[in-house]
Amino acid sequence: MSTDWSAMTTSDWAGLIITVVVFFGMLITFVRTLRPSKREELEKEKFKILDEDD
C-alpha cells in the first residue's frame, strides 16, 4: 500500500491541503472550546438558546 505522490494533480493537492487545514482548524477549535477550564462558562450558556426572553 503506497501513494504515488508524483501522479497527484493540482486539484488533488488543493483538496489535500484544504482537508488538512480544515482538520487542524477543527481540532484546535474543539480543544480550545472543550478544555476543562471552560466547563463552567459552557454550563452557563447551556440553556441560553432556549430562553425566549433574551
Coordinates of N, CA, C and O in Angstrom, one line a residue:
M1 N 0.9 -1.2 0.0 CA 0.0 0.0 0.0 C 0.9 1.2 0.0 O 1.6 1.5 0.9
S2 N 0.9 2.0 -1.1 CA 1.7 3.2 -1.2 C 0.9 4.2 -2.0 O -0.1 3.9 -2.7
T3 N 1.4 5.5 -1.8 CA 0.7 6.6 -2.5 C 1.7 7.1 -3.6 O 2.9 7.3 -3.3
D4 N 1.2 7.3 -4.8 CA 2.0 7.8 -5.9 C 1.9 9.3 -5.8 O 1.0 9.9 -6.5
W5 N 2.7 10.0 -5.0 CA 2.6 11.4 -4.8 C 2.9 12.2 -6.1 O 2.3 13.2 -6.4
S6 N 3.7 11.7 -7.0 CA 4.0 12.4 -8.3 C 2.9 12.4 -9.3 O 2.8 13.2 -10.2
A7 N 1.9 11.4 -9.1 CA 0.8 11.3 -10.0 C -0.3 12.2 -9.6 O -1.3 12.3 -10.3
M8 N -0.2 12.9 -8.5 CA -1.3 13.7 -8.0 C -1.4 15.0 -8.8 O -0.4 15.6 -9.1
T9 N -2.6 15.4 -9.2 CA -2.8 16.6 -10.0 C -2.9 17.8 -9.0 O -2.9 17.7 -7.8
T10 N -3.0 19.0 -9.6 CA -3.1 20.2 -8.8 C -4.4 20.2 -8.0 O -4.4 20.6 -6.8
S11 N -5.5 19.7 -8.6 CA -6.7 19.6 -7.8 C -6.6 18.6 -6.7 O -7.1 18.9 -5.6
D12 N -5.9 17.6 -6.8 CA -5.6 16.6 -5.7 C -4.9 17.3 -4.6 O -5.2 17.2 -3.4
W13 N -3.8 18.1 -4.9 CA -3.1 18.8 -3.9 C -3.9 19.8 -3.2 O -3.8 20.0 -2.0
A14 N -4.7 20.5 -4.0 CA -5.5 21.6 -3.4 C -6.5 20.9 -2.4 O -6.7 21.4 -1.3
G15 N -7.1 19.8 -2.8 CA -8.1 19.1 -1.9 C -7.4 18.6 -0.7 O -7.9 18.7 0.4
L16 N -6.2 18.1 -0.9 CA -5.5 17.5 0.3 C -5.1 18.6 1.3 O -5.3 18.5 2.5
I17 N -4.6 19.7 0.7 CA -4.2 20.9 1.6 C -5.4 21.4 2.3 O -5.4 21.7 3.6
I18 N -6.5 21.6 1.6 CA -7.8 22.2 2.3 C -8.3 21.2 3.3 O -8.6 21.6 4.4
T19 N -8.2 19.9 3.1 CA -8.7 18.9 4.0 C -7.8 18.9 5.3 O -8.3 18.9 6.4
V20 N -6.5 19.0 5.1 CA -5.6 19.0 6.3 C -5.8 20.3 7.1 O -5.8 20.3 8.3
V21 N -5.9 21.5 6.4 CA -6.1 22.7 7.1 C -7.4 22.8 7.9 O -7.5 23.2 9.0
V22 N -8.5 22.3 7.3 CA -9.8 22.2 8.0 C -9.7 21.3 9.1 O -10.3 21.6 10.2
F23 N -9.1 20.1 9.0 CA -8.9 19.2 10.1 C -8.2 19.8 11.3 O -8.7 19.7 12.4
F24 N -7.1 20.4 11.0 CA -6.4 21.0 12.1 C -7.1 22.2 12.7 O -7.1 22.5 13.9
G25 N -7.8 23.0 11.9 CA -8.6 24.1 12.4 C -9.7 23.6 13.3 O -10.0 24.2 14.4
M26 N -10.4 22.5 12.9 CA -11.5 22.0 13.8 C -10.9 21.4 15.0 O -11.4 21.5 16.1
L27 N -9.7 20.7 14.9 CA -9.1 20.1 16.1 C -8.7 21.2 17.1 O -9.0 21.1 18.3
I28 N -8.1 22.3 16.6 CA -7.7 23.4 17.5 C -9.0 24.0 18.2 O -9.0 24.3 19.4
T29 N -10.0 24.2 17.4 CA -11.3 24.8 17.9 C -11.9 23.9 19.0 O -12.3 24.4 20.0
F30 N -11.9 22.6 18.7 CA -12.5 21.7 19.7 C -11.7 21.7 21.0 O -12.2 21.7 22.1
V31 N -10.4 21.6 20.9 CA -9.5 21.6 22.0 C -9.6 22.9 22.9 O -9.7 22.8 24.1
R32 N -9.7 24.0 22.2 CA -9.8 25.3 22.9 C -11.2 25.5 23.5 O -11.3 26.0 24.6
T33 N -12.2 25.0 22.9 CA -13.6 25.1 23.4 C -13.9 24.1 24.5 O -14.5 24.5 25.5
L34 N -13.5 22.9 24.4 CA -13.9 21.8 25.3 C -12.9 21.5 26.4 O -13.0 20.5 27.1
R35 N -11.9 22.4 26.6 CA -10.9 22.2 27.7 C -11.7 22.3 29.1 O -12.6 23.0 29.2
P36 N -11.2 21.6 30.1 CA -11.9 21.6 31.4 C -12.0 23.0 32.0 O -13.0 23.2 32.7
S37 N -11.1 23.9 31.8 CA -11.3 25.2 32.4 C -12.4 26.0 31.8 O -12.9 27.0 32.5
K38 N -13.0 25.6 30.7 CA -14.1 26.3 30.1 C -15.4 25.7 30.4 O -16.5 26.1 30.0
R39 N -15.4 24.7 31.3 CA -16.6 23.9 31.6 C -17.7 24.8 32.3 O -18.8 24.8 31.9
E40 N -17.3 25.6 33.2 CA -18.2 26.5 33.9 C -18.8 27.5 33.0 O -20.0 27.7 33.0
E41 N -18.0 28.0 32.1 CA -18.5 29.0 31.1 C -19.5 28.4 30.2 O -20.6 29.0 29.8
L42 N -19.3 27.2 29.7 CA -20.2 26.4 28.9 C -21.5 26.1 29.6 O -22.5 26.1 29.0
E43 N -21.4 25.7 30.9 CA -22.6 25.4 31.6 C -23.5 26.6 31.7 O -24.7 26.4 31.7
K44 N -23.0 27.8 31.9 CA -23.8 29.0 31.9 C -24.6 29.2 30.6 O -25.7 29.7 30.6
E45 N -24.0 28.9 29.5 CA -24.6 29.1 28.2 C -25.5 28.0 27.7 O -26.0 28.0 26.7
K46 N -25.6 26.9 28.5 CA -26.2 25.7 28.1 C -27.6 25.9 27.6 O -28.0 25.3 26.6
F47 N -28.4 26.6 28.4 CA -29.9 26.8 28.0 C -30.2 28.1 27.4 O -31.3 28.5 27.3
K48 N -29.2 28.9 27.1 CA -29.4 30.3 26.6 C -30.2 30.3 25.3 O -31.0 31.1 25.1
I49 N -30.0 29.3 24.5 CA -30.7 29.3 23.2 C -32.2 29.0 23.4 O -33.0 29.4 22.5
L50 N -32.6 28.4 24.5 CA -34.0 28.1 24.7 C -34.7 29.2 25.4 O -36.0 29.2 25.4
D51 N -34.0 30.2 25.9 CA -34.7 31.3 26.6 C -35.2 32.3 25.5 O -34.5 32.8 24.7
E52 N -36.5 32.6 25.6 CA -37.1 33.5 24.6 C -37.0 34.9 25.1 O -37.2 35.8 24.3
D53 N -36.8 35.1 26.4 CA -36.7 36.5 26.9 C -35.5 37.2 26.5 O -35.5 38.5 26.5
D54 N -34.4 36.6 26.2 CA -33.2 37.3 25.9 C -33.1 37.8 24.5 O -33.6 37.5 23.6

